[in-house]
Coordinates of C-alpha atoms in Angstrom, one line a residue:
E1 CA 7.6 -30.2 -35.4
F2 CA 6.3 -27.1 -35.3
R3 CA 7.3 -23.9 -36.7
G4 CA 6.7 -20.3 -35.3
R5 CA 4.7 -20.1 -32.2
L6 CA 3.1 -22.6 -30.1
G7 CA -0.8 -21.4 -30.2
L8 CA -3.4 -22.9 -28.1
H9 CA -4.2 -25.2 -30.8
Q10 CA -1.3 -26.8 -30.4
T11 CA -0.8 -26.9 -26.5
M12 CA -4.8 -28.7 -26.0
I13 CA -4.0 -31.1 -28.9
M14 CA -0.6 -32.2 -27.0
A15 CA -2.2 -32.8 -23.9
A16 CA -4.5 -34.5 -25.2
E17 CA -2.3 -37.1 -27.3
A18 CA -0.6 -38.0 -23.7
N19 CA -4.3 -39.2 -22.8
G20 CA -4.5 -40.9 -25.6
Y21 CA -6.4 -38.8 -28.4
T22 CA -5.4 -39.8 -31.9
R23 CA -4.7 -36.6 -33.9
R24 CA -6.0 -35.6 -37.4
D25 CA -3.8 -32.4 -37.5
Y26 CA -3.0 -29.3 -35.3
R27 CA -6.5 -27.8 -35.6
I28 CA -10.0 -27.2 -33.3
D29 CA -12.8 -26.8 -34.6
Q30 CA -16.0 -27.1 -34.8
G31 CA -15.9 -31.2 -35.1
N32 CA -13.2 -31.8 -32.4
I33 CA -13.4 -29.3 -29.9
R34 CA -15.5 -31.4 -27.7
E35 CA -13.5 -34.6 -27.6
I36 CA -9.8 -32.8 -27.0
L37 CA -11.8 -31.0 -24.3
R38 CA -12.1 -34.6 -22.9
Y39 CA -9.1 -35.7 -23.6
A40 CA -6.9 -33.1 -22.3
F41 CA -8.6 -32.2 -19.2
A42 CA -8.3 -36.1 -18.3
P43 CA -6.6 -37.7 -16.0
I44 CA -3.2 -38.4 -17.6
H45 CA -3.3 -41.8 -18.1
A46 CA 0.8 -42.3 -19.8
A47 CA 2.7 -43.0 -16.5
S48 CA 5.9 -40.9 -17.9
S49 CA 3.9 -38.1 -19.4
M50 CA 4.5 -34.9 -18.0
I51 CA 2.0 -33.0 -19.8
S52 CA -1.5 -31.5 -17.9
L53 CA -3.4 -29.1 -19.9
P54 CA -4.3 -27.3 -16.7
G55 CA -1.2 -26.8 -15.2
I56 CA 0.2 -26.0 -18.6
L57 CA -2.6 -23.3 -19.2
S58 CA -2.8 -22.3 -14.9
N59 CA 1.1 -21.6 -14.9
V60 CA 1.3 -19.3 -18.1
A61 CA -1.8 -17.7 -16.2
N62 CA -0.7 -17.3 -13.2
K63 CA 2.8 -15.3 -14.8
E64 CA 0.8 -13.1 -17.0
L65 CA -1.4 -12.7 -13.5
L66 CA 0.8 -11.9 -11.6
A67 CA 2.6 -9.5 -14.5
G68 CA -0.7 -8.0 -14.2
F69 CA -1.1 -7.8 -9.7
T70 CA 2.4 -6.2 -9.9
E71 CA 1.9 -3.3 -12.2
E72 CA -0.5 -1.8 -10.2
D73 CA -0.2 0.2 -7.0
Q74 CA 2.1 -0.9 -4.6
T75 CA 2.5 2.1 -2.4
W76 CA 0.9 -0.1 0.5
R77 CA 4.0 -2.0 1.0
E78 CA 5.6 1.4 2.2
I79 CA 3.4 1.8 5.0
A80 CA 1.9 -2.0 6.4
V81 CA 3.8 -4.9 7.2
T82 CA 2.8 -8.4 6.1
K83 CA 2.5 -11.2 8.5
P84 CA 1.5 -15.0 7.2
V85 CA -1.5 -16.2 8.6
G86 CA -2.1 -20.1 8.3
D87 CA -5.8 -20.2 8.0
F88 CA -8.9 -17.9 8.3
K89 CA -9.2 -18.0 11.8
A90 CA -8.9 -14.4 14.0
V91 CA -5.3 -14.6 15.3
T92 CA -5.1 -11.9 18.2
S93 CA -1.3 -9.9 18.1
Y94 CA -0.3 -7.8 21.0
R95 CA 1.0 -4.5 19.8
M96 CA 4.6 -3.0 21.6
L97 CA 2.9 -1.6 24.8
D98 CA 5.6 -3.8 27.1
N99 CA 8.2 -3.3 30.1
M100 CA 10.6 -4.8 28.9
E101 CA 13.0 -2.3 29.9
Y102 CA 16.4 -3.6 31.1
E103 CA 16.3 -3.7 35.1
E104 CA 19.3 -3.0 37.5
L105 CA 20.4 -7.2 39.1
S106 CA 19.7 -7.0 42.9
P107 CA 22.4 -8.2 44.7
E108 CA 20.7 -11.6 45.1
G109 CA 21.1 -11.8 41.6
K110 CA 17.5 -12.4 40.5
I111 CA 16.6 -11.0 36.9
A112 CA 12.7 -9.6 37.1
H113 CA 10.7 -11.2 34.6
G114 CA 9.1 -8.4 31.7
Q115 CA 5.3 -8.2 30.4
L116 CA 4.0 -8.4 27.4
G117 CA 1.0 -5.0 27.1
Q118 CA -2.6 -6.1 27.2
E119 CA -3.9 -3.7 24.5
S120 CA -4.2 -6.3 21.2
Y121 CA -5.8 -6.2 18.2
T122 CA -7.0 -9.2 15.5
R123 CA -6.0 -9.8 12.2
Q124 CA -7.8 -12.2 9.9
A125 CA -7.5 -13.0 5.9
K126 CA -10.7 -13.9 3.9
T127 CA -10.8 -15.3 0.4
Y128 CA -11.5 -12.5 -2.6
A129 CA -12.2 -14.7 -6.0
K130 CA -13.3 -14.1 -9.6
M131 CA -13.6 -16.4 -12.7
F132 CA -13.6 -16.2 -16.5
A133 CA -13.5 -18.4 -19.5
L134 CA -11.9 -19.2 -22.9
T135 CA -15.0 -19.8 -25.0
R136 CA -15.2 -21.8 -28.0
V137 CA -15.1 -19.4 -30.1
D138 CA -12.0 -17.7 -28.4
I139 CA -10.3 -21.5 -29.0
I140 CA -10.9 -22.4 -32.4
N141 CA -10.0 -19.1 -33.1
D142 CA -6.5 -20.0 -32.0
D143 CA -7.1 -16.7 -30.0
L144 CA -3.5 -16.6 -27.0
S145 CA -4.3 -12.6 -27.5
A146 CA -7.8 -13.4 -25.5
F147 CA -6.4 -16.0 -23.3
S148 CA -3.3 -13.6 -22.4
D149 CA -5.2 -10.9 -21.8
V150 CA -8.0 -12.1 -20.3
R151 CA -5.4 -13.2 -17.8
T152 CA -3.6 -10.4 -17.2
R153 CA -6.7 -8.0 -16.5
L154 CA -7.7 -10.4 -13.7
G155 CA -4.5 -9.8 -12.7
R156 CA -4.9 -5.7 -12.2
G157 CA -8.7 -7.0 -11.1
S158 CA -7.1 -8.8 -7.6
S159 CA -4.6 -5.6 -7.0
R160 CA -7.3 -3.2 -7.6
K161 CA -9.4 -5.0 -5.2
F162 CA -6.5 -5.1 -2.5
N163 CA -5.8 -1.3 -2.8
N164 CA -9.6 -0.6 -2.7
L165 CA -9.9 -2.5 0.6
F166 CA -6.9 -1.6 1.9
W167 CA -7.0 2.1 2.0
A168 CA -10.0 1.6 2.6
R169 CA -9.7 0.0 5.8
F170 CA -6.1 2.7 6.7
L171 CA -8.6 5.9 6.1
D172 CA -11.2 4.4 7.9
N173 CA -9.4 5.2 11.0
A174 CA -11.0 7.7 13.6
A175 CA -10.4 5.3 16.3
F176 CA -7.2 4.9 15.8
F177 CA -5.3 8.1 14.7
T178 CA -6.7 10.1 18.0
A179 CA -5.7 13.1 20.6
A180 CA -6.0 11.0 23.4
R181 CA -3.3 8.6 22.0
G182 CA -0.7 11.8 20.9
N183 CA -1.0 10.5 17.0
Y184 CA -3.2 13.3 16.1
I185 CA -3.1 16.6 15.8
T186 CA -5.5 19.3 14.0
G187 CA -5.6 23.1 13.5
A188 CA -5.1 26.2 10.8
T189 CA -1.2 25.5 11.6
T190 CA -1.3 21.6 10.9
N191 CA -1.4 21.8 7.3
L192 CA 1.4 21.1 5.2
G193 CA 3.2 24.4 4.2
L194 CA 6.2 24.9 2.7
D195 CA 7.0 27.3 5.7
G196 CA 7.6 23.8 7.6
V197 CA 5.4 25.2 10.2
G198 CA 2.7 22.2 10.2
L199 CA 5.4 19.9 9.3
E200 CA 7.2 20.4 12.4
A201 CA 4.2 20.1 14.8
G202 CA 3.8 16.9 13.5
V203 CA 7.5 16.3 14.1
L204 CA 7.3 17.3 17.8
K205 CA 3.5 15.6 18.2
F206 CA 5.7 11.9 17.1
R207 CA 8.5 12.8 19.3
Q208 CA 6.2 13.7 21.9
M209 CA 3.9 10.0 22.3
K210 CA 4.3 8.1 24.8
T211 CA 2.6 4.1 25.6
G212 CA -0.3 4.0 27.9
D213 CA 2.3 3.7 30.8
D214 CA 4.0 7.1 29.8
K215 CA 7.3 5.4 28.4
R216 CA 8.1 7.7 25.7
V217 CA 8.8 6.3 22.1
D218 CA 12.5 6.2 20.8
G219 CA 12.8 6.7 16.8
A220 CA 11.5 8.8 13.6
P221 CA 9.6 8.5 11.0
D222 CA 10.7 8.8 7.9
R223 CA 7.7 8.9 5.0
L224 CA 5.2 11.3 4.4
L225 CA 2.0 9.9 2.7
I226 CA 0.0 12.5 1.1
P227 CA -3.2 12.5 -1.0
P228 CA -2.1 13.7 -4.8
E229 CA -3.1 17.5 -4.0
L230 CA -0.1 17.7 -1.1
Q231 CA 1.8 16.0 -4.0
F232 CA 4.3 19.3 -4.7
N233 CA 4.7 20.8 -1.9
G234 CA 5.9 17.7 0.1
Q235 CA 8.2 17.7 -2.8
R236 CA 9.3 20.5 -2.2
L237 CA 9.1 20.0 1.6
H238 CA 11.7 17.0 0.5
Q239 CA 13.7 17.6 -1.9
S240 CA 14.4 21.7 -1.7
T241 CA 17.8 22.9 0.3
Q242 CA 16.4 26.8 1.2
V243 CA 12.9 28.0 1.7
N244 CA 12.7 31.7 1.0
T245 CA 10.7 34.0 3.0
G246 CA 10.7 37.8 3.9
G247 CA 12.3 39.3 0.8
A248 CA 12.1 42.7 0.1
A249 CA 9.0 43.4 2.2
T250 CA 11.5 42.8 5.5
A251 CA 14.5 44.1 6.8
T252 CA 14.7 41.0 9.5
S253 CA 17.3 39.2 8.6
V254 CA 16.0 35.2 8.6
P255 CA 17.6 31.8 7.9
N256 CA 16.4 29.9 5.1
D257 CA 17.9 26.6 5.2
N258 CA 15.2 24.0 4.8
I259 CA 16.2 21.8 7.8
H260 CA 13.8 18.9 6.6
A261 CA 14.8 18.0 3.1
G262 CA 15.7 14.3 2.6
K263 CA 14.0 13.9 5.9
Y264 CA 10.8 12.6 5.1
R265 CA 10.1 11.2 1.7
P266 CA 6.9 11.9 0.1
I267 CA 4.8 8.4 -1.0
V268 CA 1.3 9.6 -2.9
Q269 CA -1.2 7.4 -2.8
N270 CA -4.5 9.2 -4.5
R271 CA -7.6 7.6 -2.9
L272 CA -6.9 9.6 -0.2
S273 CA -9.0 12.4 -1.1
D274 CA -11.3 10.0 -3.2
A275 CA -14.9 11.4 -1.7
T276 CA -15.6 7.3 -2.4
F277 CA -13.4 6.9 0.7
T278 CA -14.8 7.4 4.1
G279 CA -12.4 9.1 6.0
Y280 CA -11.2 11.0 2.7
S281 CA -9.4 14.3 2.3
A282 CA -7.4 16.5 0.5
T283 CA -5.4 18.2 3.4
A284 CA -4.6 15.5 5.9
W285 CA -1.1 13.9 5.8
Y286 CA 0.7 11.1 7.9
L287 CA 3.9 10.9 9.5
L288 CA 4.9 7.0 9.6
R289 CA 7.8 4.9 11.0
D290 CA 9.6 2.1 8.3
P291 CA 7.1 -0.4 8.6
Q292 CA 9.8 -3.2 9.3
I293 CA 10.2 -1.4 12.6
L294 CA 6.4 -0.4 13.4
A295 CA 3.6 -0.8 11.1
A296 CA 0.1 1.2 11.5
I297 CA -0.9 -1.7 9.6
V298 CA -0.4 -5.4 8.7
V299 CA -1.8 -7.7 6.2
S300 CA -2.2 -11.0 6.3
F301 CA -1.5 -13.7 3.6
L302 CA -2.8 -17.1 4.0
N303 CA 0.5 -19.5 3.9
G304 CA 2.5 -16.4 3.8
V305 CA 1.1 -16.5 -0.2
E306 CA 1.4 -12.5 -1.3
T307 CA 0.1 -12.6 -5.1
P308 CA -3.3 -14.2 -6.4
T309 CA -3.5 -17.7 -7.4
V310 CA -5.3 -19.1 -10.6
E311 CA -6.4 -22.5 -11.2
S312 CA -8.0 -23.8 -14.4
A313 CA -10.5 -26.4 -15.6
D314 CA -12.8 -27.6 -18.2
A315 CA -15.8 -25.8 -18.4
D316 CA -19.4 -27.3 -17.3
F317 CA -21.6 -29.6 -19.0
D318 CA -23.6 -26.7 -20.6
Q319 CA -21.0 -24.8 -22.0
L320 CA -17.7 -25.6 -23.9
G321 CA -14.6 -23.6 -23.1
V322 CA -12.0 -23.3 -20.8
Q323 CA -12.8 -22.0 -17.4
F324 CA -10.2 -20.4 -14.9
R325 CA -10.4 -18.9 -11.4
G326 CA -8.1 -16.0 -9.8
Y327 CA -8.1 -15.7 -5.8
H328 CA -6.9 -13.9 -3.1
D329 CA -6.8 -14.7 0.3
F330 CA -5.4 -12.1 2.8
G331 CA -6.9 -9.3 5.4
V332 CA -5.6 -5.6 6.5
D333 CA -6.1 -4.8 9.8
F334 CA -4.2 -1.9 12.1
A335 CA -1.9 -2.9 14.2
E336 CA 1.0 -0.3 16.2
W337 CA -0.7 3.5 16.7
L338 CA 2.5 4.1 18.2
S339 CA 4.2 4.4 14.3
G340 CA 2.9 7.5 13.3
I341 CA 1.0 10.4 13.2
K342 CA -2.0 12.2 11.3
S343 CA -2.2 15.5 10.7
K344 CA -5.8 17.0 9.8
G345 CA -4.0 19.5 7.7
A346 CA -7.2 22.0 9.0
A347 CA -9.3 23.3 11.7

């Protein structure tokens, strides 16, 4: 029956008709908006009808919100592991500090019991939310673009909140990366220079790490987390096959192959050097493992839902329009300190 796009007016009137509204035309104006909203948001009386305005608007809004959410920075996924939680209570997890190394079977055939480490961390999800509304003016104007714009912005707003909380938590890491744990280096030679000296110090420190009961950690880092100030050094160390030193100033033969090429993929995060974050630095950098093997950070999502949700309903009695609420349930916590090292990059 329609030609062209299906706008807000047609969508809302179709939902109202499913609940018994008698249509005069497919326009909403000052004279019929209250009645249409009342019918559209009422419980559906027609048993065979599948039209639900809250459902229609929420489904469309969630698609736009997801687009807005994923368009924002997703670098957190490069260093974090995600885990579900079933409620908002704190969950205790134990770090990978155990004695599960196999032992030779005794002549009696008795197998020794392994034990989990006693060092634990907690993780917990919380709710973050925002509301917006399609006003009476938006509806009468059939302003579908206003609806699309606001819901996309809501998705971006959710992502920005998530990123700000995630990186604020990560940068507040003075008790996580420490000299006592062996995952922190400092000094003038720990800067991320093109000579590779600082990077080599970080790799060595990673390979020297041990658990609390003096057991070595196998594996190797494969990613380099850096602020934008170190982006080009990080990329050159990763991509360049040669590093030229000496030149005409010396007659000494020196190797010029870049032994780090292709090994430590640079991940640039602008917030690392943002002065509004506690623990920011333009010189600090991190060597980290694949988070699917061992992660420094764990993100807990309620019921495993990683993206925000939008719901819609009729506006309050004192406001003509349609209200939407977006919410996101998550938590960010430190996890495995054996997952990588931090370099101060300065004395």
